[in-house]
Amino acid sequence: FTLLFFSFCALTIWVIWVAMQTGFPAKPAANVAKLAPGFVPEFSAMAFALALLATLAWAWLVKWRIGHHRAAIWKSMVLPAAGAALCWLLLMSLWLPLLDFARSYGPLVQKIQGITGSATCLQYAGLSQAQGTAFLFHGKVRLQPLQRPDSDCPWLIMDEKNLPLLSDKINKLGWDPVVTVQRPADRNERILVFRSAKEQSPDALGLPALTSD
């Protein structure tokens, strides 16, 4: 069972990685594109070499255990420990860019900075602690609590889930919605981007108003 389980897991990781890099097999590649839209895989020679060495070491260990110590194979934790280490190493080398893309807020922040341009200050309302930290870390911007539009802080961002609670206040303060930006790997997490009602309209900015990205 140990041999079959960890060998199957390692094979699955390799097949999906090959699909990400080459597009074949087509079905795993399509699944990755669906689950992580916008992800662009990059080949890393170091990660590939590390994963290949680990896989070869696993193959050698399997051959050694079943070829020379058949009677002791059920009494040792060598194979389970090595199999777990192998799968962890493959995930942290071959799949690390994909996992980082799927779990990180970096792509979301980059999308929003493509809208706000060179703005170094963003007003915020209804953001979670994780979202706020992501903008501070990935965006290197200053965050300012919601108030009236300011020339030094002309953009407002907020979690879409909090719009019903804050929509009246946002409208009274003079903010207009510009676009909704979805976190690539999470359909339920969207950030609304607002700009001063006195500034350019969404059409002038070349952006669709309140549409999914």
CSV table of C-alpha atoms in Angstrom, one decimal:
chain,number,residue,atom,x,y,z
A,1,PHE,CA,0.0,0.0,0.0
A,2,THR,CA,2.8,2.4,0.9
A,3,LEU,CA,4.6,1.8,-2.4
A,4,LEU,CA,1.4,2.2,-4.4
A,5,PHE,CA,0.1,5.3,-2.6
A,6,PHE,CA,3.3,7.4,-2.6
A,7,SER,CA,4.3,6.3,-6.1
A,8,PHE,CA,0.8,7.3,-7.4
A,9,CYS,CA,1.0,10.6,-5.6
A,10,ALA,CA,4.4,11.4,-7.1
A,11,LEU,CA,3.3,10.3,-10.5
A,12,THR,CA,0.2,12.6,-10.3
A,13,ILE,CA,2.4,15.6,-9.3
A,14,TRP,CA,4.7,14.9,-12.2
A,15,VAL,CA,1.9,14.5,-14.8
A,16,ILE,CA,0.2,17.7,-13.8
A,17,TRP,CA,3.5,19.6,-13.8
A,18,VAL,CA,4.3,18.3,-17.3
A,19,ALA,CA,0.7,19.3,-18.4
A,20,MET,CA,1.3,22.8,-17.0
A,21,GLN,CA,4.6,23.1,-18.9
A,22,THR,CA,3.6,21.5,-22.3
A,23,GLY,CA,-0.2,21.5,-22.4
A,24,PHE,CA,-0.2,17.7,-22.6
A,25,PRO,CA,-2.1,15.8,-21.3
A,26,ALA,CA,-4.8,18.2,-22.2
A,27,LYS,CA,-7.3,17.5,-19.4
A,28,PRO,CA,-4.9,18.2,-16.4
A,29,ALA,CA,-3.7,21.3,-18.2
A,30,ALA,CA,-7.4,22.5,-18.7
A,31,ASN,CA,-8.1,21.8,-15.0
A,32,VAL,CA,-5.2,23.9,-13.9
A,33,ALA,CA,-6.2,26.8,-16.2
A,34,LYS,CA,-9.8,26.6,-14.8
A,35,LEU,CA,-8.7,26.5,-11.1
A,36,ALA,CA,-6.0,29.1,-11.5
A,37,PRO,CA,-6.9,31.4,-14.3
A,38,GLY,CA,-4.1,33.7,-15.4
A,39,PHE,CA,-1.3,31.5,-14.1
A,40,VAL,CA,1.7,31.4,-16.4
A,41,PRO,CA,4.1,28.5,-15.6
A,42,GLU,CA,7.8,29.1,-15.8
A,43,PHE,CA,10.4,26.3,-16.1
A,44,SER,CA,13.0,26.2,-13.3
A,45,ALA,CA,16.0,24.1,-14.0
A,46,MET,CA,16.9,24.0,-10.3
A,47,ALA,CA,13.4,22.9,-9.2
A,48,PHE,CA,13.3,20.3,-12.0
A,49,ALA,CA,16.7,18.9,-11.0
A,50,LEU,CA,15.8,18.7,-7.4
A,51,ALA,CA,12.5,16.9,-8.1
A,52,LEU,CA,14.2,14.5,-10.5
A,53,LEU,CA,16.9,13.6,-7.9
A,54,ALA,CA,14.3,13.0,-5.3
A,55,THR,CA,12.3,10.8,-7.6
A,56,LEU,CA,15.3,8.8,-8.5
A,57,ALA,CA,16.2,8.4,-4.8
A,58,TRP,CA,12.7,7.1,-4.2
A,59,ALA,CA,13.0,4.6,-7.0
A,60,TRP,CA,16.3,3.4,-5.6
A,61,LEU,CA,14.9,3.1,-2.1
A,62,VAL,CA,12.0,1.1,-3.3
A,63,LYS,CA,14.3,-1.3,-5.2
A,64,TRP,CA,16.6,-1.6,-2.2
A,65,ARG,CA,13.8,-2.4,0.3
A,66,ILE,CA,11.8,-4.9,-1.8
A,67,GLY,CA,14.9,-6.4,-3.4
A,68,HIS,CA,17.2,-7.1,-0.4
A,69,HIS,CA,15.0,-6.7,2.7
A,70,ARG,CA,11.7,-8.2,1.7
A,71,ALA,CA,11.0,-9.7,5.1
A,72,ALA,CA,11.5,-6.4,7.0
A,73,ILE,CA,9.4,-4.2,4.6
A,74,TRP,CA,6.4,-4.2,6.9
A,75,LYS,CA,8.4,-3.5,10.1
A,76,SER,CA,10.0,-0.3,9.0
A,77,MET,CA,8.9,3.3,8.7
A,78,VAL,CA,11.5,4.0,6.0
A,79,LEU,CA,9.2,3.8,3.0
A,80,PRO,CA,6.3,5.9,4.5
A,81,ALA,CA,8.7,8.6,5.8
A,82,ALA,CA,10.6,8.7,2.5
A,83,GLY,CA,7.3,8.7,0.5
A,84,ALA,CA,5.9,11.6,2.5
A,85,ALA,CA,9.2,13.5,2.1
A,86,LEU,CA,9.2,12.8,-1.6
A,87,CYS,CA,5.7,14.2,-2.2
A,88,TRP,CA,6.4,17.3,0.0
A,89,LEU,CA,9.6,18.0,-1.9
A,90,LEU,CA,7.8,17.6,-5.3
A,91,LEU,CA,5.1,19.9,-4.2
A,92,MET,CA,7.6,22.5,-2.9
A,93,SER,CA,9.6,22.4,-6.1
A,94,LEU,CA,7.4,21.6,-9.1
A,95,TRP,CA,4.1,23.0,-7.8
A,96,LEU,CA,5.4,25.9,-5.7
A,97,PRO,CA,4.7,28.6,-8.3
A,98,LEU,CA,1.2,27.3,-8.8
A,99,LEU,CA,0.5,27.0,-5.1
A,100,ASP,CA,1.9,30.5,-4.5
A,101,PHE,CA,-0.3,31.9,-7.3
A,102,ALA,CA,-3.4,30.2,-5.9
A,103,ARG,CA,-2.9,31.1,-2.3
A,104,SER,CA,-1.1,34.5,-2.5
A,105,TYR,CA,-2.8,37.9,-2.7
A,106,GLY,CA,0.1,39.1,-5.0
A,107,PRO,CA,-1.8,38.6,-8.3
A,108,LEU,CA,-4.8,40.4,-7.0
A,109,VAL,CA,-2.8,43.4,-5.8
A,110,GLN,CA,-1.0,43.5,-9.1
A,111,LYS,CA,-4.3,43.6,-11.0
A,112,ILE,CA,-5.5,46.5,-8.8
A,113,GLN,CA,-2.2,48.4,-9.2
A,114,GLY,CA,-2.7,48.1,-13.0
A,115,ILE,CA,-5.9,50.2,-12.4
A,116,THR,CA,-4.6,52.6,-9.8
A,117,GLY,CA,-1.3,53.2,-11.6
A,118,SER,CA,1.4,54.9,-9.6
A,119,ALA,CA,-0.8,55.8,-6.7
A,120,THR,CA,1.1,55.4,-3.4
A,121,CYS,CA,-1.9,55.8,-1.2
A,122,LEU,CA,-5.2,53.9,-1.2
A,123,GLN,CA,-8.3,54.5,1.0
A,124,TYR,CA,-9.9,51.4,2.2
A,125,ALA,CA,-13.2,50.2,3.8
A,126,GLY,CA,-14.3,46.7,4.8
A,127,LEU,CA,-11.0,44.9,4.1
A,128,SER,CA,-9.9,41.9,6.1
A,129,GLN,CA,-6.6,42.0,8.0
A,130,ALA,CA,-5.1,39.6,5.4
A,131,GLN,CA,-6.2,41.8,2.5
A,132,GLY,CA,-4.9,44.9,4.1
A,133,THR,CA,-1.6,43.2,4.9
A,134,ALA,CA,-1.3,42.1,1.3
A,135,PHE,CA,-1.6,45.6,-0.1
A,136,LEU,CA,1.0,46.8,2.4
A,137,PHE,CA,3.4,44.0,1.5
A,138,HIS,CA,2.8,43.4,-2.2
A,139,GLY,CA,1.7,46.8,-3.2
A,140,LYS,CA,4.0,48.9,-1.0
A,141,VAL,CA,1.3,51.5,-0.6
A,142,ARG,CA,0.0,53.5,2.3
A,143,LEU,CA,-3.5,52.6,3.4
A,144,GLN,CA,-5.9,55.3,4.7
A,145,PRO,CA,-9.3,54.7,6.3
A,146,LEU,CA,-12.4,55.7,4.3
A,147,GLN,CA,-13.1,59.5,4.1
A,148,ARG,CA,-13.8,62.0,1.3
A,149,PRO,CA,-11.8,61.6,-1.9
A,150,ASP,CA,-8.4,63.3,-1.5
A,151,SER,CA,-5.9,64.3,-4.3
A,152,ASP,CA,-3.2,62.5,-2.4
A,153,CYS,CA,-5.3,59.4,-1.9
A,154,PRO,CA,-7.7,59.3,-4.9
A,155,TRP,CA,-8.7,55.6,-4.9
A,156,LEU,CA,-10.8,53.5,-2.6
A,157,ILE,CA,-10.8,49.7,-2.3
A,158,MET,CA,-13.1,47.5,-0.3
A,159,ASP,CA,-14.3,43.9,-0.1
A,160,GLU,CA,-17.4,43.3,-2.2
A,161,LYS,CA,-19.1,41.4,0.7
A,162,ASN,CA,-19.2,44.7,2.7
A,163,LEU,CA,-20.8,46.8,-0.1
A,164,PRO,CA,-24.4,46.5,1.3
A,165,LEU,CA,-23.3,47.9,4.6
A,166,LEU,CA,-21.2,50.8,3.3
A,167,SER,CA,-22.8,51.7,-0.1
A,168,ASP,CA,-24.8,54.7,1.3
A,169,LYS,CA,-21.8,56.2,3.1
A,170,ILE,CA,-19.5,55.7,0.0
A,171,ASN,CA,-22.0,57.5,-2.2
A,172,LYS,CA,-22.5,60.4,0.2
A,173,LEU,CA,-18.7,60.9,0.4
A,174,GLY,CA,-18.5,61.2,-3.4
A,175,TRP,CA,-17.0,57.9,-4.6
A,176,ASP,CA,-18.0,56.2,-7.9
A,177,PRO,CA,-17.4,52.5,-8.6
A,178,VAL,CA,-14.8,51.8,-11.3
A,179,VAL,CA,-14.3,48.0,-11.5
A,180,THR,CA,-14.5,44.8,-9.6
A,181,VAL,CA,-11.4,42.7,-9.4
A,182,GLN,CA,-11.6,39.0,-8.6
A,183,ARG,CA,-8.9,37.0,-6.8
A,184,PRO,CA,-7.7,34.6,-9.5
A,185,ALA,CA,-8.1,31.4,-7.6
A,186,ASP,CA,-11.1,32.3,-5.4
A,187,ARG,CA,-14.4,33.2,-7.1
A,188,ASN,CA,-15.9,34.3,-3.8
A,189,GLU,CA,-13.3,37.0,-3.1
A,190,ARG,CA,-13.7,40.3,-5.0
A,191,ILE,CA,-12.3,43.8,-4.4
A,192,LEU,CA,-14.2,46.8,-5.5
A,193,VAL,CA,-12.2,49.8,-6.8
A,194,PHE,CA,-13.7,53.3,-6.5
A,195,ARG,CA,-12.6,56.7,-7.6
A,196,SER,CA,-13.7,60.2,-6.9
A,197,ALA,CA,-17.0,61.1,-8.6
A,198,LYS,CA,-15.3,64.3,-9.7
A,199,GLU,CA,-12.6,62.5,-11.5
A,200,GLN,CA,-12.8,60.7,-14.9
A,201,SER,CA,-15.6,58.3,-15.4
A,202,PRO,CA,-15.0,54.5,-15.9
A,203,ASP,CA,-15.5,54.9,-19.6
A,204,ALA,CA,-12.8,57.6,-19.8
A,205,LEU,CA,-10.6,55.3,-17.9
A,206,GLY,CA,-11.2,52.5,-20.3
A,207,LEU,CA,-12.6,50.2,-17.6
A,208,PRO,CA,-15.9,48.5,-17.3
A,209,ALA,CA,-18.0,49.6,-14.3
A,210,LEU,CA,-18.5,46.8,-11.7
A,211,THR,CA,-17.7,43.9,-13.8
A,212,SER,CA,-15.7,40.7,-12.9
A,213,ASP,CA,-12.1,40.6,-14.0
